[in-house]
PDB file of C-alpha atoms in Angstrom:
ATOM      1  CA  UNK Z 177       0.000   0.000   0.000  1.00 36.00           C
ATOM      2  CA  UNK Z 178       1.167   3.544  -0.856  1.00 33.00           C
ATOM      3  CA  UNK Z 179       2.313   5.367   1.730  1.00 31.00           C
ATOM      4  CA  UNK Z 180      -0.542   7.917   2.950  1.00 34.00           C
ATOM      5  CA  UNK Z 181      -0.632  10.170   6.031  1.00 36.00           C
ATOM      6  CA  UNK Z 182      -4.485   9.543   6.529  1.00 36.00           C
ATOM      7  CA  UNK Z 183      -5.641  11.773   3.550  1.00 37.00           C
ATOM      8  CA  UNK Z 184      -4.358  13.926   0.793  1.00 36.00           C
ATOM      9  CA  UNK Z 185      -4.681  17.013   3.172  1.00 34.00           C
ATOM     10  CA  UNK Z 186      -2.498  15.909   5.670  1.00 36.00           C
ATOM     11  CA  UNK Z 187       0.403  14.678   2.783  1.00 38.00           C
ATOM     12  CA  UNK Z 188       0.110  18.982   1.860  1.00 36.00           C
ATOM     13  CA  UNK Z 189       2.306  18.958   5.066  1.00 35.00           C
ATOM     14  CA  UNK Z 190       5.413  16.963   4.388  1.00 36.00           C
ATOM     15  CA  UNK Z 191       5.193  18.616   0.563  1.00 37.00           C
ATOM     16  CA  UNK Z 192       5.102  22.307   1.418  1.00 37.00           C
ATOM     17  CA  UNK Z 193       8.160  24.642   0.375  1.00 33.00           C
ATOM     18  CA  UNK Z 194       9.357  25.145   3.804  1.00 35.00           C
ATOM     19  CA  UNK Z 195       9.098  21.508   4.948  1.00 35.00           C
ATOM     20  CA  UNK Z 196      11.172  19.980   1.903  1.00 35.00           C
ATOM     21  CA  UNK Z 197      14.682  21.020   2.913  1.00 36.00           C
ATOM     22  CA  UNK Z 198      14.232  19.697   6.460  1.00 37.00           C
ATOM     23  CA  UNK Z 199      12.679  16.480   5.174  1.00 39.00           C
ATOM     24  CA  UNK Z 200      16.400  15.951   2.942  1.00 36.00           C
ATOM     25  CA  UNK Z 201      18.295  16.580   5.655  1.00 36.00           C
ATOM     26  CA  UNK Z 202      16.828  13.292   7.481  1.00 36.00           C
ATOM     27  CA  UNK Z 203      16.117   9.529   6.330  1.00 33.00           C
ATOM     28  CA  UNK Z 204      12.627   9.193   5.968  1.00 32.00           C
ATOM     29  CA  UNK Z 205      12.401   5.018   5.727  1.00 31.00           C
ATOM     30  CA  UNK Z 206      10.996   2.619   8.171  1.00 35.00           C
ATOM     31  CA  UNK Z 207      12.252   1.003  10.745  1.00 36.00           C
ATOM     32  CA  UNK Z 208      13.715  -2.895  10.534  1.00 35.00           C
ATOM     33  CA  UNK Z 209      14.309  -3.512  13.539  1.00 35.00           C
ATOM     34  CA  UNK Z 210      11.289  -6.209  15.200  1.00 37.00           C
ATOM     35  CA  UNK Z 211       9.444  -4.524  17.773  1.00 39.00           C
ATOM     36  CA  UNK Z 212      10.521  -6.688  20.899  1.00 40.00           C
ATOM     37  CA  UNK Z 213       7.689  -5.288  23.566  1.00 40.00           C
ATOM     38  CA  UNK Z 214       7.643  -7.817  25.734  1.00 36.00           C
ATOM     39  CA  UNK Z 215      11.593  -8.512  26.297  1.00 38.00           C
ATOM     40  CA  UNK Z 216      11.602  -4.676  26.108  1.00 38.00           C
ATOM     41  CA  UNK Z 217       8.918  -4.291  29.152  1.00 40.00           C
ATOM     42  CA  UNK Z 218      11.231  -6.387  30.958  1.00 38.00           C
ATOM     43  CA  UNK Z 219      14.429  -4.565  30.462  1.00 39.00           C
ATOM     44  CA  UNK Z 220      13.011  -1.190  31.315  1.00 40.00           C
ATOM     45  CA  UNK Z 221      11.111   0.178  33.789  1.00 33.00           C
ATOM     46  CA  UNK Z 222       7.345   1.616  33.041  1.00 35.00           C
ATOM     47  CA  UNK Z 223       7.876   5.849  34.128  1.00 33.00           C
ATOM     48  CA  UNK Z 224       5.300   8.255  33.637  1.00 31.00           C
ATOM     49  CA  UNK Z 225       3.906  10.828  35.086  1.00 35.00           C
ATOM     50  CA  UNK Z 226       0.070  12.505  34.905  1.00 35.00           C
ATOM     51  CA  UNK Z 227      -0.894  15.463  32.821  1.00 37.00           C
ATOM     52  CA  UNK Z 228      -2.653  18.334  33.334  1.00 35.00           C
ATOM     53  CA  UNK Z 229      -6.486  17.639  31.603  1.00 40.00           C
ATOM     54  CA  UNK Z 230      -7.214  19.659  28.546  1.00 42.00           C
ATOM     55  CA  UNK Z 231     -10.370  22.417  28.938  1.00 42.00           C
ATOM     56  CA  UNK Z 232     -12.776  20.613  26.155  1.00 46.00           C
ATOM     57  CA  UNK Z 233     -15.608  18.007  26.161  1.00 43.00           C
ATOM     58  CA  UNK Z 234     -14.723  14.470  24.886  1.00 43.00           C
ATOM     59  CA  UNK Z 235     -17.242  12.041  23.499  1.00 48.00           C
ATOM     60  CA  UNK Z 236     -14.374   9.628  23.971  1.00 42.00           C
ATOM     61  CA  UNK Z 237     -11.142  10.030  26.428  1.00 41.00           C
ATOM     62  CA  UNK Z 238      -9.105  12.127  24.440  1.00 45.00           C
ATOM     63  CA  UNK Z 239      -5.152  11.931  24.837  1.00 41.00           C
ATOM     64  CA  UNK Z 240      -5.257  15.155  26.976  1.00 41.00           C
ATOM     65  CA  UNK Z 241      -6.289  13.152  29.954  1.00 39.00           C
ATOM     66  CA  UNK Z 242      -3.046  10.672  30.937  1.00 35.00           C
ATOM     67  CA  UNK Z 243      -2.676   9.257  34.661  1.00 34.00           C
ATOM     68  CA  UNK Z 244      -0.177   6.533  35.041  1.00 39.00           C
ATOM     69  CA  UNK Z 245       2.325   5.628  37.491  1.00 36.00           C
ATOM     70  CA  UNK Z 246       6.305   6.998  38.059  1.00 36.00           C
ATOM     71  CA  UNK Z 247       8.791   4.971  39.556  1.00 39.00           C
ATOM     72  CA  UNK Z 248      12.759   6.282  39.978  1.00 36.00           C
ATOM     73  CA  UNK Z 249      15.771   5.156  38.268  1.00 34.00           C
ATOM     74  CA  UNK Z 250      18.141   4.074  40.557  1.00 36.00           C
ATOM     75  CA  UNK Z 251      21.126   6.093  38.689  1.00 39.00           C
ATOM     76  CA  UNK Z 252      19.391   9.324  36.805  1.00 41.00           C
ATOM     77  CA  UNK Z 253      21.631  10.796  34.034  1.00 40.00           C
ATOM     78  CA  UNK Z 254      21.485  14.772  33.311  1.00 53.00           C
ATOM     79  CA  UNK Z 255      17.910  15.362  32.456  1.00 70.00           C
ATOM     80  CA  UNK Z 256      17.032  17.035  28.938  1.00 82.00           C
ATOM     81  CA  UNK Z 257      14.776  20.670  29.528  1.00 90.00           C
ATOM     82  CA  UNK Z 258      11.529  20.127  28.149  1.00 93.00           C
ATOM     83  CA  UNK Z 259      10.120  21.184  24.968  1.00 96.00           C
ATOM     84  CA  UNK Z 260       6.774  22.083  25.929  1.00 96.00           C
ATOM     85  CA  UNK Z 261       5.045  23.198  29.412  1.00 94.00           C
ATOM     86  CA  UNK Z 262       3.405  20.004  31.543  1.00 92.00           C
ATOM     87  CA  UNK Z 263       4.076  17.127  29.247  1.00 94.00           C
ATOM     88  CA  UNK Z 264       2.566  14.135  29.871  1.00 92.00           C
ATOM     89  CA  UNK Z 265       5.317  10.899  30.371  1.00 92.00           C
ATOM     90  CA  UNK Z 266       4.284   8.239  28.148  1.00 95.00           C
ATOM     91  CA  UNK Z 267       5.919   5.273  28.076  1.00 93.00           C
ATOM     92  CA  UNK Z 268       4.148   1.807  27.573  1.00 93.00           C
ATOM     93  CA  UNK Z 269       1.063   1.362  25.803  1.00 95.00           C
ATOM     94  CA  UNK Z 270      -2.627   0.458  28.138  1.00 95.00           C
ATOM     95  CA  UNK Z 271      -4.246  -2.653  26.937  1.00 96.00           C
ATOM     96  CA  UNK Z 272      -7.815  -0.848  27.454  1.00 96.00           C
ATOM     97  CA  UNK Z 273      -6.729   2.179  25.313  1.00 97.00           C
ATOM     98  CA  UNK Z 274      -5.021   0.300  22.475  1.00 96.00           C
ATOM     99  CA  UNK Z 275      -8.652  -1.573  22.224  1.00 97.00           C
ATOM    100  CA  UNK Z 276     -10.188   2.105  22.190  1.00 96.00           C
ATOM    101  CA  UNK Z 277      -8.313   3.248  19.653  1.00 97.00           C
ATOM    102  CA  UNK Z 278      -9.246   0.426  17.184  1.00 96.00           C
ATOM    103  CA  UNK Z 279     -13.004   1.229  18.350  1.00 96.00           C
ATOM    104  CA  UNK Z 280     -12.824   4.856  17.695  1.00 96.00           C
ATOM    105  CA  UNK Z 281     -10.440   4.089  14.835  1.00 96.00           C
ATOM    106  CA  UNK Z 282     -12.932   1.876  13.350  1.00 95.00           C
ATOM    107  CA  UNK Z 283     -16.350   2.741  14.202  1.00 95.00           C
ATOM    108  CA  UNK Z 284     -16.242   6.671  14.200  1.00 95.00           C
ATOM    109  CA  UNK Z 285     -13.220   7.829  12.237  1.00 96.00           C
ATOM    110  CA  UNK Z 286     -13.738   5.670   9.308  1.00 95.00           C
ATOM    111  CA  UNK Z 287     -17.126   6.167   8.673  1.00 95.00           C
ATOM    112  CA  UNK Z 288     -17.886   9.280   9.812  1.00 93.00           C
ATOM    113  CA  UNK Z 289     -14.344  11.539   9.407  1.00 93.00           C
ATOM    114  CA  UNK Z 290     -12.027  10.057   6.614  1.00 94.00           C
ATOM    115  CA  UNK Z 291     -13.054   6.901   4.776  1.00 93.00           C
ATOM    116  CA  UNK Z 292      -9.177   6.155   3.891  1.00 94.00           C
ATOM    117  CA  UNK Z 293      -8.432   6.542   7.506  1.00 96.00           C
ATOM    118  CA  UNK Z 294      -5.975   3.405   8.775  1.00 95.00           C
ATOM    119  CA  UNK Z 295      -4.531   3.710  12.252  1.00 96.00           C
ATOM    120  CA  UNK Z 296      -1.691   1.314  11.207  1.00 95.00           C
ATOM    121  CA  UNK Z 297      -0.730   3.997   7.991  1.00 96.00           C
ATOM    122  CA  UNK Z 298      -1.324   6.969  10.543  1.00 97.00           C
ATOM    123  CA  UNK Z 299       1.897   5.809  12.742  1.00 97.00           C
ATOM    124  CA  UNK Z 300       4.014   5.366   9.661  1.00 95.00           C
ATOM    125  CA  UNK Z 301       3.182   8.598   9.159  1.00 96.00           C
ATOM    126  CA  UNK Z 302       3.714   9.878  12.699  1.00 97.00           C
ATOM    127  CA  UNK Z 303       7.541   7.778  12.319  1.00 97.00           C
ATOM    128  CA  UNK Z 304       8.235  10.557   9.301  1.00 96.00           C
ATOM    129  CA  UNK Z 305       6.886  13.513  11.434  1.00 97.00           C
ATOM    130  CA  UNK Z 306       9.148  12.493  14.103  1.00 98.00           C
ATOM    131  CA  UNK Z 307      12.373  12.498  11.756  1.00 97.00           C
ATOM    132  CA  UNK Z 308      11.441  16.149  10.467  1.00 97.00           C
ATOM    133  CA  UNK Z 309      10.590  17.931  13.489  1.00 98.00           C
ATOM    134  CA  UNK Z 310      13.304  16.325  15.611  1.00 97.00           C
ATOM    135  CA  UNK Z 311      16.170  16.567  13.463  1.00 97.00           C
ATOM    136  CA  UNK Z 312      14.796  20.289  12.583  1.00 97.00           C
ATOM    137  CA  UNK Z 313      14.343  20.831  15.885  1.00 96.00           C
ATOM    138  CA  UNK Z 314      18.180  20.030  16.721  1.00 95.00           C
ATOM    139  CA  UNK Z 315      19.650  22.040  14.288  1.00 94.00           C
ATOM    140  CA  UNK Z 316      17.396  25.073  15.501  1.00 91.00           C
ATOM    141  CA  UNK Z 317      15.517  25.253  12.213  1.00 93.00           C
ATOM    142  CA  UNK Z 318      12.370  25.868  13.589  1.00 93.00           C
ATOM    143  CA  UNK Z 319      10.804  28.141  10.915  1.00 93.00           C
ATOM    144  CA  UNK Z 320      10.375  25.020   8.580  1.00 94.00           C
ATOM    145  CA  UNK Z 321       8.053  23.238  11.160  1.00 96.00           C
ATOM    146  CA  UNK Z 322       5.274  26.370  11.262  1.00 94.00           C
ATOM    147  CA  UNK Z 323       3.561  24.639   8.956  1.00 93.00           C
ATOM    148  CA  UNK Z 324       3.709  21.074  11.046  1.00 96.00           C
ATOM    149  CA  UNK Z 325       3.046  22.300  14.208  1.00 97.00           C
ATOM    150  CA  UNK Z 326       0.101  23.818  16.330  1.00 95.00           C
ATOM    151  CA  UNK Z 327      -0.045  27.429  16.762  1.00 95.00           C
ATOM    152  CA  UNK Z 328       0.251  27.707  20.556  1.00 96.00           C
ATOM    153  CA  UNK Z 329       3.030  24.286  20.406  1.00 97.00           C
ATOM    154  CA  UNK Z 330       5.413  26.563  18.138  1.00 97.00           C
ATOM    155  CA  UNK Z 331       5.189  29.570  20.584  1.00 96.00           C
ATOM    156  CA  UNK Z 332       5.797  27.328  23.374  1.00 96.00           C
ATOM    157  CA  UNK Z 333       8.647  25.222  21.716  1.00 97.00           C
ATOM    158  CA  UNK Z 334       9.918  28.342  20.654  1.00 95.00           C
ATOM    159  CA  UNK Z 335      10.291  29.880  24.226  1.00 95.00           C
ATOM    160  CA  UNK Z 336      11.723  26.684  26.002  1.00 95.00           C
ATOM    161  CA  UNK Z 337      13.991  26.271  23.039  1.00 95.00           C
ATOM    162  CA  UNK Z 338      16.236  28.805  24.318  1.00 93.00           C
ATOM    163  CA  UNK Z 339      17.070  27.100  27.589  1.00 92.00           C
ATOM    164  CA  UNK Z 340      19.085  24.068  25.890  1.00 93.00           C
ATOM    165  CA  UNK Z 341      22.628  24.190  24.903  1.00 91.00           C
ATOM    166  CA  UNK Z 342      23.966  22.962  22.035  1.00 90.00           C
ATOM    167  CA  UNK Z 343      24.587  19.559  23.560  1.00 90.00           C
ATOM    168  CA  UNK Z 344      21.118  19.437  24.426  1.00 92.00           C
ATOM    169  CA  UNK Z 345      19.437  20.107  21.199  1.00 93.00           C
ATOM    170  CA  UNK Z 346      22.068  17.308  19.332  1.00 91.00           C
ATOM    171  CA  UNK Z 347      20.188  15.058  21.775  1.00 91.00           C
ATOM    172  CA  UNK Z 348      16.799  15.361  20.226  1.00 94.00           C
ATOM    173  CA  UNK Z 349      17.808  14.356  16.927  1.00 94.00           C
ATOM    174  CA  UNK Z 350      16.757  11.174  15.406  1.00 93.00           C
ATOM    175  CA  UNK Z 351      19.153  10.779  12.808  1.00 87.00           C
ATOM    176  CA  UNK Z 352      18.817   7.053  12.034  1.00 89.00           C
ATOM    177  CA  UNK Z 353      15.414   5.629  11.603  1.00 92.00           C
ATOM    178  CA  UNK Z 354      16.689   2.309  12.119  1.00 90.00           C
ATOM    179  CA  UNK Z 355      17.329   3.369  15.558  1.00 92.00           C
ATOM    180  CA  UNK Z 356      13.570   3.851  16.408  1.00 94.00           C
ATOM    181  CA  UNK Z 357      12.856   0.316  18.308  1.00 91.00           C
ATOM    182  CA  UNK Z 358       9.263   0.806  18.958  1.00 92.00           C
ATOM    183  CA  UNK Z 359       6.569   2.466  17.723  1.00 96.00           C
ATOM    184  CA  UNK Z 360       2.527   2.761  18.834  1.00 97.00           C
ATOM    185  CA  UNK Z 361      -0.654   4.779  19.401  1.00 98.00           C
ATOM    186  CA  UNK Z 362      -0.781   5.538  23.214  1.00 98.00           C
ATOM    187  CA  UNK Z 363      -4.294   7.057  22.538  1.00 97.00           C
ATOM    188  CA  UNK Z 364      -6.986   8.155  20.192  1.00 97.00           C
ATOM    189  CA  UNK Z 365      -9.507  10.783  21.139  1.00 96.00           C
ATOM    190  CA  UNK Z 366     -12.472  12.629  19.623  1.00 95.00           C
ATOM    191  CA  UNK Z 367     -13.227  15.709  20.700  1.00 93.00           C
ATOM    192  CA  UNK Z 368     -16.370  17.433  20.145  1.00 89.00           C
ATOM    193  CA  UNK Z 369     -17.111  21.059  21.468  1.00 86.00           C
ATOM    194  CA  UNK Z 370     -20.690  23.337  20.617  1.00 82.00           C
ATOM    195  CA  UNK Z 371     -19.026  27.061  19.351  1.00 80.00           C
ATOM    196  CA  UNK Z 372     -20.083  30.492  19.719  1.00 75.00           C
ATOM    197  CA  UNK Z 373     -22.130  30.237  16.384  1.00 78.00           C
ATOM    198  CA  UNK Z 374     -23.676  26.986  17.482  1.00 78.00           C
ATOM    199  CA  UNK Z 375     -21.784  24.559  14.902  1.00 82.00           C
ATOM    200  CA  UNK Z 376     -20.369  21.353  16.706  1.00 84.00           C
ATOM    201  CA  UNK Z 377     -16.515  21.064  16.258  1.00 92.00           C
ATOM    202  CA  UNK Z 378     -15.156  17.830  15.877  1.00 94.00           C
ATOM    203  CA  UNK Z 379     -10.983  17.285  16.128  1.00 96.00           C
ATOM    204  CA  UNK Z 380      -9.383  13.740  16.577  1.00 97.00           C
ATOM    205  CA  UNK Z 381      -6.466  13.743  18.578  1.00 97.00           C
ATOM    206  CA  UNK Z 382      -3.839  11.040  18.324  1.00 98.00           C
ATOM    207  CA  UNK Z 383      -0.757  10.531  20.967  1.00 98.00           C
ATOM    208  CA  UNK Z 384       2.455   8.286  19.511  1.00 98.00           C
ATOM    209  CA  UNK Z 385       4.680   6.885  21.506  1.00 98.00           C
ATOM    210  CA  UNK Z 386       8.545   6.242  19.989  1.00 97.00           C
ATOM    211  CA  UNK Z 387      11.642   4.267  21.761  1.00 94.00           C
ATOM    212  CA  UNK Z 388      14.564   5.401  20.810  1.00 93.00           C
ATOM    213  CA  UNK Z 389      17.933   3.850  21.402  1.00 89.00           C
ATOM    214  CA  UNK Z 390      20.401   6.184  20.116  1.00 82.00           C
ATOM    215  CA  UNK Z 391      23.421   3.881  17.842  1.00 82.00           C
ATOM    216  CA  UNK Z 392      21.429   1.006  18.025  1.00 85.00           C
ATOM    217  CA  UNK Z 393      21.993   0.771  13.638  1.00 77.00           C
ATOM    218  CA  UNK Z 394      25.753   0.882  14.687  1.00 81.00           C
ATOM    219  CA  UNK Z 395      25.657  -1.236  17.504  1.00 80.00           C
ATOM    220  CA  UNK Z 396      23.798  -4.198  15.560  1.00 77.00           C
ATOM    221  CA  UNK Z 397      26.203  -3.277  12.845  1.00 79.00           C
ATOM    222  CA  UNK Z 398      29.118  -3.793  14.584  1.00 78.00           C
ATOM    223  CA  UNK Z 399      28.061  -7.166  16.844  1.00 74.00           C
ATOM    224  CA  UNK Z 400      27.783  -5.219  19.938  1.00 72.00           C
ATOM    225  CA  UNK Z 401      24.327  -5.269  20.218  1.00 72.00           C
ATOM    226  CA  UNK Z 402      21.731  -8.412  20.773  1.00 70.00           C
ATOM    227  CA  UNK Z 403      17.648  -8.358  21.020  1.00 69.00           C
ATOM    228  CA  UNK Z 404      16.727  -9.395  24.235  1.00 66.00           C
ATOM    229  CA  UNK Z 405      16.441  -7.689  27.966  1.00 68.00           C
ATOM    230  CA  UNK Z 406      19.878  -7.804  29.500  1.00 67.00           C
ATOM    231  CA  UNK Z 407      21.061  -5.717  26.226  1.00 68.00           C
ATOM    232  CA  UNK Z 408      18.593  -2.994  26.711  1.00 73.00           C
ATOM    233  CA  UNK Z 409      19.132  -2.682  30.379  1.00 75.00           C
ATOM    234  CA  UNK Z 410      22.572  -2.525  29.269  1.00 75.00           C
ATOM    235  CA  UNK Z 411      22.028   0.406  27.042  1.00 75.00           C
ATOM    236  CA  UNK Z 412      19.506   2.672  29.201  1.00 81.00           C
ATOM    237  CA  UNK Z 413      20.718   5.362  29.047  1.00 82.00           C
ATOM    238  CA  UNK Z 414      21.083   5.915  25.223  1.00 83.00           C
ATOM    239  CA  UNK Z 415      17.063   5.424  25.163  1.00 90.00           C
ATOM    240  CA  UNK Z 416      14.930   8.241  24.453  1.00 93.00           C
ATOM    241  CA  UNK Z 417      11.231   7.933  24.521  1.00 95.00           C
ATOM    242  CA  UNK Z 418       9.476  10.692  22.810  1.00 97.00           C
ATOM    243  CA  UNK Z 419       5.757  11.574  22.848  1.00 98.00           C
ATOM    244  CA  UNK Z 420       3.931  13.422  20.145  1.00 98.00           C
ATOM    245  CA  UNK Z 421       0.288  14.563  19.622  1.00 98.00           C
ATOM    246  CA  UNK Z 422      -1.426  15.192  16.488  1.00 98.00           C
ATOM    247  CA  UNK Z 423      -4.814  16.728  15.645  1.00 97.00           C
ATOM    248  CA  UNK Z 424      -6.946  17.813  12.908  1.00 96.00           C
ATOM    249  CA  UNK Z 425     -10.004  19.265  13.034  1.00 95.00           C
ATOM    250  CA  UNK Z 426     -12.833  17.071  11.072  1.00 94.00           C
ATOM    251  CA  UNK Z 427     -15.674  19.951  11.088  1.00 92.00           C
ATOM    252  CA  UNK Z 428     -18.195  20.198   8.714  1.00 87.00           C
ATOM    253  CA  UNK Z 429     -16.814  22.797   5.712  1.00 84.00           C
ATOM    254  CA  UNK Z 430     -13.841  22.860   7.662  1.00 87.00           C
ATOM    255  CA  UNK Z 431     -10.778  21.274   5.495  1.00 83.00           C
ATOM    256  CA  UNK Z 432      -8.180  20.741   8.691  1.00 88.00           C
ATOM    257  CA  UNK Z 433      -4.900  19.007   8.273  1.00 93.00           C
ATOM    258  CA  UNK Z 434      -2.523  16.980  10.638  1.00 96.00           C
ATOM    259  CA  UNK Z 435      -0.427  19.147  12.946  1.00 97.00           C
ATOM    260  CA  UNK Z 436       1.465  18.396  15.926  1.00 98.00           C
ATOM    261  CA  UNK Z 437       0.201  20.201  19.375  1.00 97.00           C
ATOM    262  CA  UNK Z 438       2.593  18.019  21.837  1.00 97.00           C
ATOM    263  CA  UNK Z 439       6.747  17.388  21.317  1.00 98.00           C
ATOM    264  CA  UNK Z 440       8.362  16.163  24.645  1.00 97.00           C
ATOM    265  CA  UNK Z 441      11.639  14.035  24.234  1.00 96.00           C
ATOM    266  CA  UNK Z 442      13.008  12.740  27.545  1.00 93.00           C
ATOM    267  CA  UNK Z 443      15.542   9.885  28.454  1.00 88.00           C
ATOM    268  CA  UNK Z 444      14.433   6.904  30.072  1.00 83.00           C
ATOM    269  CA  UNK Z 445      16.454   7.353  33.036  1.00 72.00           C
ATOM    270  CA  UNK Z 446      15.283  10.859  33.479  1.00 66.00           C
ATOM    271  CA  UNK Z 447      11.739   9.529  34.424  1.00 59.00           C
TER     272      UNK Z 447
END
């Protein structure tokens, strides 16, 4: 199947003047590596940390709303500023969301939002978005991501920016896609809210989840590196787990595309 970021209005993102020369910069292919959850789950430990609940009505939970639970690392490393004000932590996906998401998925967005909508095409999608704005992002090229991101999430990135050092900002890049481990919807939401003119806004909201380990092409490259728990324990502290939100707003006469309201990138042992 040809690669399609849920409809031909969202693909005007990744093909818009400002966008391309960020998009060369970056490898925009898929990941090989098998997704290993459960010897992963072992390996790591589960860290997150509640968000603050987003001011709209929700037919369903929308991905504003997070509550898990945060445990310590034993032996924190230096802990990356953050992007964007009150991020949720994300880390591991919730059985009774991930059946959700194919309900909402299949039995509201299909038929009622975007007929070519596929949940499974959406997060290869997401994978690409992830490459742009992060490697963008480290280089300090944010004016090519206006057109990717949320109003208010460019402001905000754009203020918090400022605290990282140059170290800092070569950490959120994602310059391998082989290196992305793990990939999955944490959440779908629909959001529908009455305006001042009395026409009911609809939005979907979807939260993605990536695990990063940072040289992991080079490490299986070179030997150093086998699938299985003791070698991600091993190798902690090169993983990065990233959480990104997108939304479009699904209106009647309204003709919304994919942006990205949430970037947080934070190391495992930060959490």
């Amino acid at each position: 199947m040809t690669y399609r970021f849920m409809s031909s209005t969202a693909r005007t993102i990744f093909r818009s003047r400002s966008l391309w020369a960020t998009q060369t910069k970056c490898a925009l292919f898929h990941s090989h590596f098998p997704e290993g959850l459960l010897a992963i789950k072992q390996a790591q430990l589960s860290v997150v940390r509640s968000a603050l609940p987003a001011n709209r009505s929700y037919l369903h939970t929308s991905t504003s709303n997070w509550s898990e639970n945060r445990n310590e690392s034993e032996q924190p490393i230096a802990q990356l500023p953050q992007l964007m004000n009150n991020p949720p932590h994300i880390v591991w996906p919730s059985f009774f969301k991930s059946v959700s998401n194919l309900m909402s998925s299949f039995l509201i967005i299909k038929p009622y939002f975007d007929h070519d909508f596929s949940l499974k095409e959406f997060v290869r999608g997401a994978k690409q978005a992830l490459l742009v704005i992060a490697n963008a992002l480290a280089v300090g090229d944010l004016d090519s991501l206006k057109d990717l991101l949320d109003k208010e999430a460019f402001s905000e990135i754009k203020d918090n920016i400022r605290r990282f050092d140059g170290k800092q900002l070569a950490e959120l890049a994602v310059p391998h896609p082989e290196d992305i481990y793990l990939t999955f919807p944490y959440q779908v939401g629909i959001i529908m809210n009455d305006n001042a003119k009395g026409v009911q806004e609809r939005f979907v909201e979807i939260t993605v989840c990536f695990h990063i380990l940072r040289g992991l092409s080079e490490l299986i490259k070179t030997g150093d590196f086998q699938p299985g728990p003791s070698s991600f324990q091993t190798h902690r502290d090169k993983i990065v787990i990233c959480n990104y939100r997108f939304i479009r707003e699904f209106t009647k006469g309204v003709e919304g595309q994919w942006t990205v309201n949430l970037v947080h990138h934070f190391n495992l042992s930060d959490s």
